Coordinates of C-alpha atoms in Angstrom, one line a residue:
Chain A
X296 CA -43.9 14.5 -2.4
X297 CA -45.5 11.8 -0.4
X298 CA -44.7 11.1 3.2
X299 CA -43.5 7.6 2.5
X300 CA -40.9 8.9 0.0
X301 CA -39.6 11.4 2.5
X302 CA -39.2 8.7 5.1
X303 CA -37.4 6.4 2.7
X304 CA -35.0 9.3 1.8
X305 CA -34.4 10.0 5.5
X306 CA -33.8 6.3 6.3
X307 CA -31.2 6.1 3.4
X308 CA -29.4 9.2 4.7
X309 CA -29.4 7.9 8.2
X310 CA -27.9 4.5 7.1
X311 CA -25.3 6.3 5.1
X312 CA -24.4 8.5 8.0
X313 CA -24.3 5.7 10.5
X314 CA -21.1 4.2 9.1
X315 CA -19.0 7.3 9.5
X316 CA -20.6 8.4 12.7
X317 CA -19.6 5.1 14.2
X318 CA -16.0 5.6 13.2
X319 CA -16.0 9.3 14.1
X320 CA -17.2 8.6 17.6
X321 CA -14.7 5.9 18.3
X322 CA -11.4 7.0 16.7
X323 CA -10.1 3.7 18.0
X324 CA -12.2 1.7 15.6
X325 CA -10.2 0.8 12.5
X326 CA -12.5 -1.6 10.8
X327 CA -16.3 -1.2 10.3
X328 CA -17.6 -4.3 8.6
X329 CA -21.2 -3.3 7.9
X330 CA -21.5 -5.6 4.9
X331 CA -20.3 -8.6 7.0
X332 CA -17.6 -9.7 4.7
X333 CA -15.3 -10.9 7.5
X334 CA -15.5 -13.4 10.3
X335 CA -15.0 -12.2 13.8
X336 CA -11.5 -13.6 13.9
X337 CA -10.5 -12.0 10.6
X338 CA -12.0 -8.7 11.8
X339 CA -9.9 -8.8 15.0
X340 CA -6.7 -9.8 13.1
X341 CA -7.1 -7.0 10.6
X342 CA -7.9 -4.6 13.4
X343 CA -4.7 -5.6 15.3
X344 CA -2.7 -5.3 12.1
X345 CA -3.9 -1.8 11.3
X346 CA -3.2 -0.7 14.9
X347 CA 0.4 -1.9 14.4
X348 CA 0.5 0.0 11.1
X349 CA -0.4 3.2 13.0
X350 CA 2.1 2.5 15.8
X351 CA 5.1 1.5 13.6
X352 CA 4.5 3.6 10.5
X353 CA 2.3 6.4 11.7
X354 CA -0.3 5.6 9.0
X355 CA -3.9 5.9 10.0
X356 CA -5.5 3.2 7.8
X357 CA -9.2 2.4 8.2
X358 CA -11.5 0.0 6.4
X359 CA -15.3 0.3 5.9
X360 CA -17.4 -2.3 4.2
X361 CA -20.9 -1.3 3.2
X362 CA -23.9 -2.1 1.0
X363 CA -25.3 1.4 0.6
X364 CA -26.2 2.7 -2.8
X365 CA -24.3 6.0 -2.7
X366 CA -21.6 6.5 -5.4
X367 CA -18.5 4.9 -3.9
X368 CA -16.2 7.9 -4.8
X369 CA -18.3 10.4 -3.1
X370 CA -19.0 8.1 -0.1
X371 CA -15.3 7.6 0.4
X372 CA -14.6 11.3 0.2
X373 CA -17.3 12.2 2.7
X374 CA -16.5 9.3 5.0
X375 CA -12.8 10.4 5.0
X376 CA -13.8 13.9 6.1
X377 CA -16.4 12.9 8.6
X378 CA -14.2 10.3 10.2
X379 CA -11.2 12.6 10.2
X380 CA -9.1 9.8 8.7
X381 CA -5.5 10.7 9.3
X382 CA -6.3 12.4 12.6
X383 CA -4.8 9.5 14.6
X384 CA -1.5 9.9 12.8
X385 CA 0.9 12.6 14.1
X386 CA 1.7 13.6 10.5
X387 CA -2.0 13.4 9.2
X388 CA -1.3 10.3 7.1
X389 CA -4.6 8.8 6.3
X390 CA -5.9 5.9 4.1
X391 CA -9.4 4.8 3.8
X392 CA -10.5 1.6 2.1
X393 CA -14.2 1.3 1.2
X394 CA -15.6 -1.9 -0.1
X395 CA -19.1 -1.8 -1.4
X396 CA -20.4 -5.3 -1.5
X397 CA -23.7 -4.3 -3.2
X398 CA -22.0 -2.4 -6.0
X399 CA -19.1 -4.8 -6.0
X400 CA -16.6 -2.0 -6.0
X401 CA -13.6 -1.0 -4.0
X402 CA -12.0 2.4 -3.5
X403 CA -8.9 3.4 -1.6
X404 CA -9.0 7.1 -0.6
X405 CA -5.6 8.6 -0.1
X406 CA -5.1 11.6 2.3
X407 CA -3.0 14.6 1.2
X408 CA 0.0 13.7 3.3
X409 CA 0.3 10.4 1.4
X410 CA -0.5 11.4 -2.1
X411 CA 3.2 11.6 -3.1
X412 CA 3.9 8.1 -1.7
X413 CA 0.8 6.4 -3.0
X414 CA -0.1 8.0 -6.4
X415 CA -3.4 6.9 -8.0
X416 CA -1.6 4.6 -10.4
X417 CA 0.1 2.7 -7.5
X418 CA -3.3 2.4 -5.7
X419 CA -4.9 1.0 -8.8
X420 CA -2.1 -1.5 -9.2
X421 CA -2.6 -2.5 -5.5
X422 CA -6.3 -3.0 -6.0
X423 CA -6.2 -4.8 -9.3
X424 CA -3.0 -6.7 -9.2
X425 CA -3.0 -7.7 -5.5
X426 CA -6.2 -7.1 -3.6
X427 CA -9.1 -8.1 -5.9
X428 CA -7.6 -11.5 -6.9
X429 CA -8.0 -12.4 -3.2
X430 CA -11.5 -11.0 -3.2
X431 CA -12.3 -13.1 -6.2
X432 CA -11.3 -16.2 -4.2
X433 CA -13.6 -15.1 -1.4
X434 CA -10.7 -14.1 0.9
X435 CA -11.5 -10.4 1.8
X436 CA -9.4 -10.0 4.9
X437 CA -6.4 -11.7 3.3
X438 CA -6.7 -9.4 0.3
X439 CA -6.6 -6.4 2.6
X440 CA -3.7 -7.8 4.7
X441 CA -1.7 -8.8 1.6
X442 CA -2.1 -5.2 0.3
X443 CA -1.1 -3.7 3.7
X444 CA 2.3 -5.4 3.3
X445 CA 2.9 -3.5 0.1
X446 CA 1.7 -0.3 1.7
X447 CA 4.3 -0.8 4.5
X448 CA 7.1 -1.6 2.1
X449 CA 6.4 1.6 0.2
X450 CA 6.2 3.6 3.4
X451 CA 9.6 2.2 4.4
X452 CA 11.1 3.2 1.1
X453 CA 9.5 6.6 1.3
X454 CA 10.9 7.1 4.8
X455 CA 14.4 6.1 3.6
X456 CA 14.2 8.6 0.8
X457 CA 12.3 11.3 2.8
X458 CA 9.4 10.9 0.3
X459 CA 6.6 11.8 2.7
X460 CA 4.9 15.1 2.4
X461 CA 4.1 16.3 5.9
X462 CA 2.8 19.8 5.2
X463 CA -0.9 18.9 5.1
X464 CA -1.7 18.0 8.7
X465 CA -4.9 16.0 8.8
X466 CA -6.3 18.0 5.9
X467 CA -9.4 16.9 4.0
X468 CA -8.9 14.6 1.1
X469 CA -8.5 16.1 -2.3
X470 CA -10.0 13.0 -3.9
X471 CA -6.7 11.1 -4.4
X472 CA -6.8 7.3 -4.7
X473 CA -8.4 4.9 -7.1
X474 CA -11.5 2.9 -7.6
X475 CA -11.8 -0.6 -9.1
X476 CA -14.3 -3.4 -9.5
X477 CA -14.1 -5.5 -6.3
X478 CA -14.8 -8.9 -8.0
X479 CA -16.1 -10.2 -4.7
X480 CA -16.4 -14.0 -4.9
X481 CA -16.0 -13.9 -8.6
X482 CA -14.2 -17.2 -8.5
X483 CA -10.4 -17.7 -8.8
X484 CA -8.6 -15.1 -10.9
X485 CA -7.0 -17.0 -13.8
X486 CA -5.1 -14.1 -15.2
X487 CA -1.3 -14.6 -14.9
X488 CA -1.8 -18.2 -14.0
X489 CA -0.9 -19.7 -17.3
X490 CA 2.5 -19.6 -19.0
X491 CA 5.0 -21.6 -21.0
X492 CA 6.7 -24.5 -19.3
X493 CA 9.9 -23.7 -17.3
X494 CA 12.2 -26.7 -17.0
X495 CA 14.1 -27.7 -13.9
X496 CA 17.8 -27.4 -14.1
X497 CA 20.8 -29.6 -13.1
X498 CA 22.0 -27.1 -10.4
X499 CA 20.0 -25.6 -7.6
X500 CA 21.2 -22.1 -8.7
X501 CA 20.0 -22.8 -12.2
X502 CA 16.5 -23.8 -11.1
X503 CA 16.3 -20.7 -8.8
X504 CA 17.2 -18.3 -11.5
X505 CA 14.8 -20.0 -13.9
X506 CA 12.1 -19.4 -11.2
X507 CA 13.0 -15.7 -10.9
X508 CA 12.8 -15.3 -14.7
X509 CA 9.4 -17.0 -14.7
X510 CA 8.2 -14.6 -12.1
X511 CA 9.6 -11.6 -13.9
X512 CA 7.6 -12.7 -16.9
X513 CA 4.6 -13.0 -14.6
X514 CA 4.3 -16.7 -15.4
X515 CA 2.1 -17.7 -12.4
X516 CA 1.4 -21.2 -13.7
X517 CA 1.4 -23.7 -10.9
X518 CA 2.3 -26.6 -13.2
X519 CA 5.9 -25.6 -13.9
X520 CA 8.6 -28.3 -13.9
X521 CA 10.7 -26.1 -11.5
X522 CA 8.3 -27.0 -8.7
X523 CA 8.2 -30.3 -6.8
X524 CA 5.0 -32.2 -7.4
X525 CA 3.7 -31.3 -3.9
X526 CA 4.5 -27.6 -4.6
X527 CA 2.5 -27.8 -7.8
X528 CA -0.5 -29.1 -5.9
X529 CA 0.0 -26.4 -3.2
X530 CA 0.3 -23.6 -5.7
X531 CA -2.8 -24.6 -7.5
X532 CA -4.7 -23.9 -4.3
X533 CA -3.0 -20.6 -3.6
X534 CA -3.9 -17.1 -4.7
X535 CA -0.8 -15.9 -6.6
X536 CA -1.1 -12.3 -7.8
X537 CA 0.9 -10.3 -10.3
X538 CA 2.0 -7.9 -7.6
X539 CA 3.3 -10.8 -5.5
X540 CA 5.4 -12.0 -8.4
X541 CA 6.7 -8.4 -9.0
X542 CA 7.5 -8.1 -5.3
X543 CA 9.5 -11.3 -5.1
X544 CA 11.6 -10.4 -8.1
X545 CA 12.2 -6.9 -6.7
X546 CA 13.0 -8.2 -3.2
X547 CA 15.7 -10.6 -4.4
X548 CA 17.2 -8.4 -7.0
X549 CA 19.8 -7.0 -4.5
X550 CA 20.3 -10.3 -2.6
X551 CA 23.8 -11.9 -3.0
X552 CA 23.3 -15.7 -2.9
X553 CA 25.9 -17.9 -1.2
X554 CA 26.9 -21.2 -2.9
X555 CA 24.2 -23.9 -2.5
X556 CA 24.6 -26.0 0.7
X557 CA 23.9 -29.7 -0.1
X558 CA 22.7 -32.3 2.4
X559 CA 25.0 -35.2 3.2
X560 CA 23.2 -37.5 0.8
X561 CA 23.1 -34.8 -1.9
X562 CA 19.3 -34.9 -2.2
X563 CA 18.6 -31.5 -0.7
X564 CA 19.9 -28.1 -1.3
X565 CA 19.6 -24.7 0.5
X566 CA 20.5 -21.4 -1.1
X567 CA 21.1 -18.8 1.6
X568 CA 22.0 -15.2 1.7
X569 CA 24.2 -13.3 4.2
X570 CA 22.5 -12.8 7.5
X571 CA 22.8 -9.0 7.1
X572 CA 20.3 -9.2 4.2
X573 CA 17.4 -10.1 6.5
X574 CA 14.7 -9.8 3.9
X575 CA 16.4 -12.4 1.7
X576 CA 14.9 -15.6 2.9
X577 CA 16.5 -19.0 2.0
X578 CA 15.3 -21.3 -0.7
X579 CA 14.8 -25.1 -0.3
X580 CA 15.3 -27.4 -3.3
X581 CA 15.0 -31.1 -3.7
X582 CA 16.7 -33.3 -6.4
X583 CA 14.3 -35.5 -8.3
X584 CA 15.0 -39.0 -9.7
X585 CA 16.0 -37.4 -12.9
X586 CA 18.8 -35.5 -11.1
X587 CA 17.2 -32.1 -11.6
X588 CA 16.5 -29.6 -8.8
X589 CA 13.1 -28.4 -8.0
X590 CA 11.8 -25.8 -5.5
X591 CA 10.2 -27.3 -2.4
X592 CA 7.8 -24.5 -1.8
X593 CA 5.6 -26.6 0.5
X594 CA 8.3 -27.0 3.2
X595 CA 9.3 -23.4 2.7
X596 CA 5.8 -22.2 3.3
X597 CA 5.5 -24.3 6.4
X598 CA 8.9 -23.4 7.9
X599 CA 9.7 -19.8 6.9
X600 CA 7.7 -16.9 8.3
X601 CA 8.1 -13.2 7.8
X602 CA 8.0 -10.7 10.7
X603 CA 7.7 -7.0 10.7
X604 CA 10.0 -5.3 8.2
X605 CA 9.7 -8.5 6.1
X606 CA 12.6 -10.1 8.0
X607 CA 12.5 -13.9 7.8
X608 CA 12.4 -16.3 10.7
X609 CA 11.8 -20.0 11.3
X610 CA 8.5 -21.3 12.6
X611 CA 10.2 -24.5 13.5
X612 CA 13.7 -26.1 13.4
X613 CA 12.3 -29.5 12.8
X614 CA 12.6 -29.8 9.0
X615 CA 14.9 -31.7 6.7
X616 CA 16.8 -28.6 5.5
X617 CA 18.0 -27.6 9.0
X618 CA 21.5 -29.2 8.2
X619 CA 22.3 -26.0 6.3
X620 CA 21.6 -23.7 9.3
X621 CA 23.8 -25.4 11.9
X622 CA 26.1 -22.3 12.0
X623 CA 23.2 -20.1 13.1
X624 CA 21.4 -19.8 16.4
X625 CA 17.7 -19.1 16.5
X626 CA 16.1 -17.1 19.3
X627 CA 12.8 -18.1 20.8
X628 CA 10.9 -16.3 18.0
X629 CA 12.9 -18.2 15.4
X630 CA 15.0 -15.2 14.3
X631 CA 18.4 -16.3 13.1
X632 CA 21.5 -15.0 14.9
X633 CA 25.1 -15.4 14.0
X634 CA 27.1 -17.5 16.4
X635 CA 30.5 -16.6 17.8
X636 CA 31.6 -19.7 19.8
X637 CA 29.1 -22.3 18.7
X638 CA 29.0 -24.1 22.1
X639 CA 26.2 -24.9 24.6
X640 CA 27.0 -25.8 28.2
X641 CA 25.1 -26.1 31.5
X642 CA 25.7 -26.4 35.2
X643 CA 25.9 -29.9 36.6
X644 CA 27.0 -31.4 39.9
X645 CA 30.5 -32.0 38.6
X646 CA 30.8 -28.5 37.2
X647 CA 30.0 -26.7 33.9
X648 CA 29.6 -29.4 31.2
X649 CA 29.5 -29.0 27.4
X650 CA 26.2 -30.1 26.0
X651 CA 26.6 -29.4 22.3
X652 CA 29.1 -28.1 19.9
X653 CA 28.4 -26.8 16.4
X654 CA 30.2 -28.3 13.5
X655 CA 33.1 -26.2 12.3
X656 CA 32.6 -23.7 15.2
X657 CA 35.2 -21.8 17.1
X658 CA 34.6 -24.0 20.1
X659 CA 35.4 -27.1 18.1
X660 CA 38.6 -25.5 16.7
X661 CA 39.6 -24.7 20.2
X662 CA 39.4 -28.3 21.1
X663 CA 36.2 -28.6 23.2
X664 CA 34.2 -31.8 23.0
X665 CA 30.7 -32.7 24.2
X666 CA 30.9 -34.0 27.8
X667 CA 34.0 -31.9 28.8
X668 CA 33.8 -30.5 32.3
X669 CA 35.2 -26.9 32.1
X670 CA 37.4 -25.9 35.0
X671 CA 39.2 -22.6 34.3
X672 CA 39.3 -20.0 31.6
X673 CA 42.6 -18.2 31.1
X674 CA 43.6 -19.3 34.7
X675 CA 40.4 -18.0 36.3
X676 CA 38.3 -20.7 37.9
X677 CA 34.9 -21.2 36.4
X678 CA 32.1 -20.7 39.0
X679 CA 29.1 -21.5 36.9
X680 CA 27.8 -21.3 33.3
X681 CA 26.9 -17.6 33.6
X682 CA 30.4 -16.8 34.8
X683 CA 31.9 -18.6 31.8
X684 CA 29.6 -16.9 29.4
X685 CA 30.6 -13.6 30.8
X686 CA 34.3 -14.4 30.6
X687 CA 34.0 -15.7 27.0
X688 CA 32.0 -12.5 26.0
X689 CA 34.8 -10.2 27.2
X690 CA 37.6 -12.1 25.6
X691 CA 38.9 -9.9 22.7
X692 CA 39.1 -11.3 19.2
X693 CA 42.5 -12.8 18.5
X694 CA 43.3 -13.1 22.2
X695 CA 45.2 -16.3 23.4
X696 CA 43.0 -18.7 25.3
X697 CA 44.0 -21.3 27.8
X698 CA 41.2 -23.6 28.9
X699 CA 41.6 -26.3 31.6
X700 CA 39.1 -29.1 31.5
X701 CA 38.4 -32.7 32.6
X702 CA 37.7 -35.2 29.8
X703 CA 36.5 -38.6 30.8
X704 CA 38.1 -38.0 34.2
X705 CA 41.5 -36.9 32.8
X706 CA 42.8 -33.3 33.3
X707 CA 43.6 -31.5 30.0
X708 CA 44.5 -28.1 28.8
X709 CA 43.5 -26.8 25.4
X710 CA 44.7 -23.5 23.8
X711 CA 43.8 -21.3 20.8
X712 CA 42.7 -17.8 19.8
X713 CA 39.4 -16.1 20.2
X714 CA 37.2 -15.7 17.1
X715 CA 35.9 -12.3 15.9
X716 CA 32.9 -10.7 17.5
X717 CA 29.5 -10.9 15.6
X718 CA 27.2 -8.1 14.7
Chain B
X287 CA -14.1 62.1 35.6
X288 CA -17.1 63.3 33.6
X289 CA -15.2 64.6 30.6
X290 CA -13.3 61.3 30.4
X291 CA -16.6 59.3 30.1
X292 CA -17.9 61.7 27.5
X293 CA -14.7 61.4 25.4
X294 CA -14.8 57.6 25.7
X295 CA -18.4 57.6 24.5
X296 CA -17.7 59.8 21.6
X297 CA -14.7 57.8 20.6
X298 CA -16.7 54.5 20.8
X299 CA -19.5 56.0 18.7
X300 CA -17.1 57.2 16.1
X301 CA -14.6 54.2 16.1
X302 CA -17.1 51.4 16.7
X303 CA -18.7 51.4 13.3
X304 CA -15.3 51.6 11.7
X305 CA -14.0 48.6 13.6
X306 CA -17.2 46.7 12.8
X307 CA -16.8 47.6 9.1
X308 CA -13.2 46.5 9.0
X309 CA -14.1 43.2 10.7
X310 CA -17.0 42.5 8.3
X311 CA -14.9 43.5 5.3
X312 CA -12.1 41.2 6.3
X313 CA -14.5 38.4 6.8
X314 CA -15.9 38.8 3.3
X315 CA -12.3 39.0 1.9
X316 CA -11.5 35.7 3.6
X317 CA -14.6 34.0 2.1
X318 CA -13.7 35.4 -1.3
X319 CA -10.1 34.1 -1.0
X320 CA -11.5 30.7 -0.3
X321 CA -13.5 30.9 -3.5
X322 CA -10.5 32.0 -5.5
X323 CA -8.4 29.2 -4.0
X324 CA -11.0 26.5 -4.7
X325 CA -11.4 27.8 -8.2
X326 CA -7.7 27.5 -8.8
X327 CA -8.0 23.9 -7.6
X328 CA -10.8 23.2 -10.1
X329 CA -8.7 24.8 -12.9
X330 CA -5.6 22.9 -12.1
X331 CA -7.5 19.7 -12.2
X332 CA -9.0 20.6 -15.6
X333 CA -5.5 21.3 -16.7
X334 CA -4.3 18.0 -15.4
X335 CA -6.9 16.1 -17.3
X336 CA -6.1 18.1 -20.5
X337 CA -2.4 17.2 -20.1
X338 CA -3.2 13.5 -19.7
X339 CA -5.4 13.1 -22.7
X340 CA -2.7 13.4 -25.3
X341 CA -0.9 10.5 -23.6
X342 CA -4.0 8.4 -23.7
X343 CA -4.6 9.2 -27.4
X344 CA -1.0 8.5 -28.2
X345 CA -0.9 5.2 -26.3
X346 CA -4.2 4.0 -27.8
X347 CA -3.2 5.0 -31.3
X348 CA 0.0 3.1 -31.0
X349 CA -1.9 0.1 -29.7
X350 CA -4.4 0.3 -32.6
X351 CA -1.5 0.5 -35.1
X352 CA 0.0 -2.6 -33.6
X353 CA -3.4 -4.4 -33.6
X354 CA -4.0 -3.6 -37.2
X355 CA -0.6 -5.0 -38.3
X356 CA -0.8 -8.2 -36.3
X357 CA -4.5 -9.0 -36.7
X358 CA -5.0 -8.1 -40.3
X359 CA -6.4 -11.5 -41.0
X360 CA -9.4 -11.0 -38.7
X361 CA -11.6 -8.4 -40.4
X362 CA -15.2 -7.3 -40.3
X363 CA -16.3 -6.7 -36.7
X364 CA -12.8 -6.1 -35.4
X365 CA -12.1 -3.4 -37.9
X366 CA -15.5 -1.8 -37.2
X367 CA -14.7 -1.8 -33.5
X368 CA -11.3 -0.3 -34.2
X369 CA -12.7 2.5 -36.4
X370 CA -15.3 3.4 -33.8
X371 CA -12.4 3.7 -31.2
X372 CA -10.4 5.8 -33.7
X373 CA -13.4 8.1 -34.3
X374 CA -13.9 8.5 -30.5
X375 CA -10.2 9.4 -30.2
X376 CA -10.6 12.1 -32.8
X377 CA -13.6 13.5 -31.1
X378 CA -11.7 13.5 -27.8
X379 CA -8.9 15.5 -29.3
X380 CA -11.4 18.0 -30.7
X381 CA -13.2 18.3 -27.3
X382 CA -9.8 18.8 -25.6
X383 CA -8.9 21.7 -27.9
X384 CA -12.2 23.3 -27.6
X385 CA -12.2 23.0 -23.8
X386 CA -8.7 24.4 -23.8
X387 CA -9.9 27.4 -25.8
X388 CA -12.8 28.1 -23.4
X389 CA -10.4 27.9 -20.4
X390 CA -8.0 30.3 -22.1
X391 CA -10.6 33.0 -22.1
X392 CA -11.0 32.6 -18.3
X393 CA -7.3 32.5 -17.4
X394 CA -6.8 32.6 -13.7
X395 CA -10.1 34.3 -12.7
X396 CA -13.3 33.0 -11.3
X397 CA -16.1 33.1 -13.9
X398 CA -18.2 36.2 -13.1
X399 CA -21.5 35.1 -14.6
X400 CA -23.6 32.0 -14.7
X401 CA -23.3 32.0 -18.5
X402 CA -19.5 32.0 -18.4
X403 CA -19.4 29.1 -16.0
X404 CA -22.1 27.3 -18.0
X405 CA -19.8 27.6 -21.1
X406 CA -16.9 26.1 -19.2
X407 CA -19.1 23.4 -17.8
X408 CA -20.4 22.4 -21.2
X409 CA -17.0 22.2 -22.7
X410 CA -15.6 20.2 -19.8
X411 CA -18.7 18.0 -19.7
X412 CA -18.2 17.1 -23.4
X413 CA -14.6 16.3 -22.7
X414 CA -15.7 14.1 -19.8
X415 CA -18.2 12.1 -21.8
X416 CA -15.8 11.7 -24.8
X417 CA -13.2 10.4 -22.4
X418 CA -15.6 8.0 -20.8
X419 CA -16.6 6.7 -24.2
X420 CA -13.0 6.1 -25.3
X421 CA -12.2 4.2 -22.1
X422 CA -15.3 2.1 -22.5
X423 CA -14.4 1.2 -26.0
X424 CA -10.8 0.4 -24.9
X425 CA -12.3 -2.2 -22.5
X426 CA -13.0 -4.4 -25.5
X427 CA -9.2 -5.1 -25.8
X428 CA -8.2 -7.5 -23.1
X429 CA -4.5 -7.1 -24.0
X430 CA -4.8 -3.4 -23.0
X431 CA -6.4 -4.3 -19.7
X432 CA -3.5 -6.6 -18.9
X433 CA -0.9 -3.9 -19.5
X434 CA 0.4 -2.1 -16.4
X435 CA 1.1 1.0 -18.5
X436 CA -2.5 1.3 -19.5
X437 CA -3.7 0.5 -16.0
X438 CA -1.5 3.4 -14.7
X439 CA -2.8 5.8 -17.3
X440 CA -6.4 4.8 -16.7
X441 CA -5.9 5.2 -12.9
X442 CA -4.5 8.7 -13.4
X443 CA -7.4 9.7 -15.6
X444 CA -10.0 8.3 -13.3
X445 CA -8.2 9.9 -10.4
X446 CA -8.3 13.2 -12.2
X447 CA -12.0 12.8 -12.8
X448 CA -12.6 12.2 -9.1
X449 CA -10.4 15.1 -8.1
X450 CA -12.4 17.4 -10.5
X451 CA -15.5 16.2 -8.8
X452 CA -14.2 16.9 -5.3
X453 CA -12.8 20.3 -6.3
X454 CA -16.2 21.3 -7.8
X455 CA -18.0 20.3 -4.6
X456 CA -15.5 22.3 -2.6
X457 CA -15.8 25.3 -4.9
X458 CA -19.6 25.1 -4.8
X459 CA -19.5 25.1 -1.0
X460 CA -17.2 28.1 -0.9
X461 CA -19.3 30.1 -3.3
X462 CA -22.5 29.3 -1.5
X463 CA -20.9 30.3 1.7
X464 CA -19.7 33.6 0.1
X465 CA -23.1 34.3 -1.5
X466 CA -24.9 33.7 1.8
X467 CA -22.7 36.2 3.5
X468 CA -23.6 38.8 0.8
X469 CA -27.3 38.4 1.5
X470 CA -27.3 38.2 5.3
X471 CA -27.0 41.1 7.7
X472 CA -24.8 42.8 8.7
X473 CA -22.2 41.8 6.1
X474 CA -24.7 42.5 3.3
X475 CA -24.5 46.3 4.2
X476 CA -20.7 46.2 3.6
X477 CA -21.1 44.1 0.5
X478 CA -23.7 46.5 -1.0
X479 CA -21.6 49.5 -0.2
X480 CA -18.5 47.9 -1.8
X481 CA -20.4 46.7 -4.8
X482 CA -19.7 43.0 -4.3
X483 CA -21.7 40.6 -6.4
X484 CA -22.8 37.0 -6.0
X485 CA -20.6 34.4 -7.7
X486 CA -21.7 31.7 -10.1
X487 CA -21.4 28.0 -9.1
X488 CA -21.7 24.7 -10.8
X489 CA -25.2 23.4 -11.4
X490 CA -25.8 19.8 -10.3
X491 CA -26.5 18.4 -13.8
X492 CA -23.0 17.6 -14.9
X493 CA -20.9 17.2 -11.7
X494 CA -22.1 14.4 -9.5
X495 CA -24.2 12.7 -12.1
X496 CA -21.2 12.2 -14.4
X497 CA -18.9 10.9 -11.7
X498 CA -21.5 8.2 -11.0
X499 CA -21.6 6.9 -14.5
X500 CA -17.8 6.9 -14.8
X501 CA -17.1 3.2 -14.2
X502 CA -14.1 2.2 -16.2
X503 CA -13.8 -1.3 -14.9
X504 CA -17.1 -2.7 -14.0

């Protein structure tokens, strides 16, 4: 054999080895983007996300992108061993995603501790029904992130049902996982994006259930009548995968919807779920000129965010549908909280003054009004707003309350009973 | 003092080789155990593949039946494609039965000779290429590709192929490790005395090369 050939072979081997050595040396590195498929920002975001995945779910998930010409199945298996994927997890739970940009293939290698939770068929479903549609649209990092959510959901379910197998501590992979065509930059995936028309209904509930039926049939067409015109334009730009449709249907199957809350002019509707069902996010609907209700997915996409554990929160309170959430308080992250008293007050020179009162709240029933200067609670003089907060907090549900206050310079006393505690 | 040293020396001379023998023997046993364990892994993956094939055959046959009934108007090419898939399915069934018969003869033991292993390899290799052919032909039916049931079945089959490949690599490593111990001093002395023989391993021709060409969804 000639010298040149040997050198080439050596160079190929060295390049192949470099990827895993890099990861092996720095157990802290979660993403190695050799093929340069991500921007620096996407890379950092994915890296953070995978770190949280390890911290919160004890899953050691790493990503390698490459352009080498080694068979992707063998490469994944060897990289898994060489990098000791699963070693950072206390239970040896390892996942390795390899994307080969040159071969346009993707493989997720599943460690022995996770084989029961992520069987090959599930991994193939993840890859083909969720991840690669994003890849086709050129959004590699998004595709990986969108898949991670499904990985987390399944991990949570497995934990609830004790489905994890922990016997194989950081063992080498047995070759579990699945490989698929990566369809990188193949152009938008048009499968599941066509379907029969679904008509808007005369009630908000009717339109919402028509929507769920459409998703259950994997009708991902953006042009359906159940969407507002803006939502149709928005959906046409979005990647909507079969797995996302399946997930939405599954997520809302066990949600118990409350009656629709209409706005004062009757043009908007919100369908909410009990606050205890934190994964069941509200739906916004708008009535068209024809009197039919359509889903306002654009406002929803702008306003509603999902935190860890898929619990919903508001990005902002400034939106036309906020009328339906006046009975809830939102913390600084936008997480909804149930409200016990429904009153806001602050310290002023003249004393503790009521700033706002929620409609239909316990404070309103008790007889408080905005501008009242609160003097004493059950005979005890109020020193400042913290003192009042403390006294209100320790008042037992159903207890009699006597509140002395000044209203427009006139002394008054209001009485009532304390509302039940929340949470 | 002196008798004590003498006794110790004699004991060491007598016991030392025995201890060394025991250590070397146990080491060989450990290596052989690994070979047995890895072979069991190879076998169970072969079995897993054999168990999945009837499901594939059944699901494709049912689909073809359905196709024939609904698309009877479209003839010519379509029916030619269908009959080639049907023929491939029949061959796959035959290959499965033959591979099963070969495995029966080697129930639960590591193949002793290269010839035995080559026979297993040939039967499994044929099964592999028939399977690849069936899947490749099934790719001509977009309805099948859109079905989650078929996706799941295909993923399980592909997963099994990959597991077989990994198990073979592991088995080969274990055998090579064992064979090396048989040939190197000092364990070779123990091995020769106990009549241990080298074990056969998979030749490279069908293992890695096949896995590479197995691309169901390119």
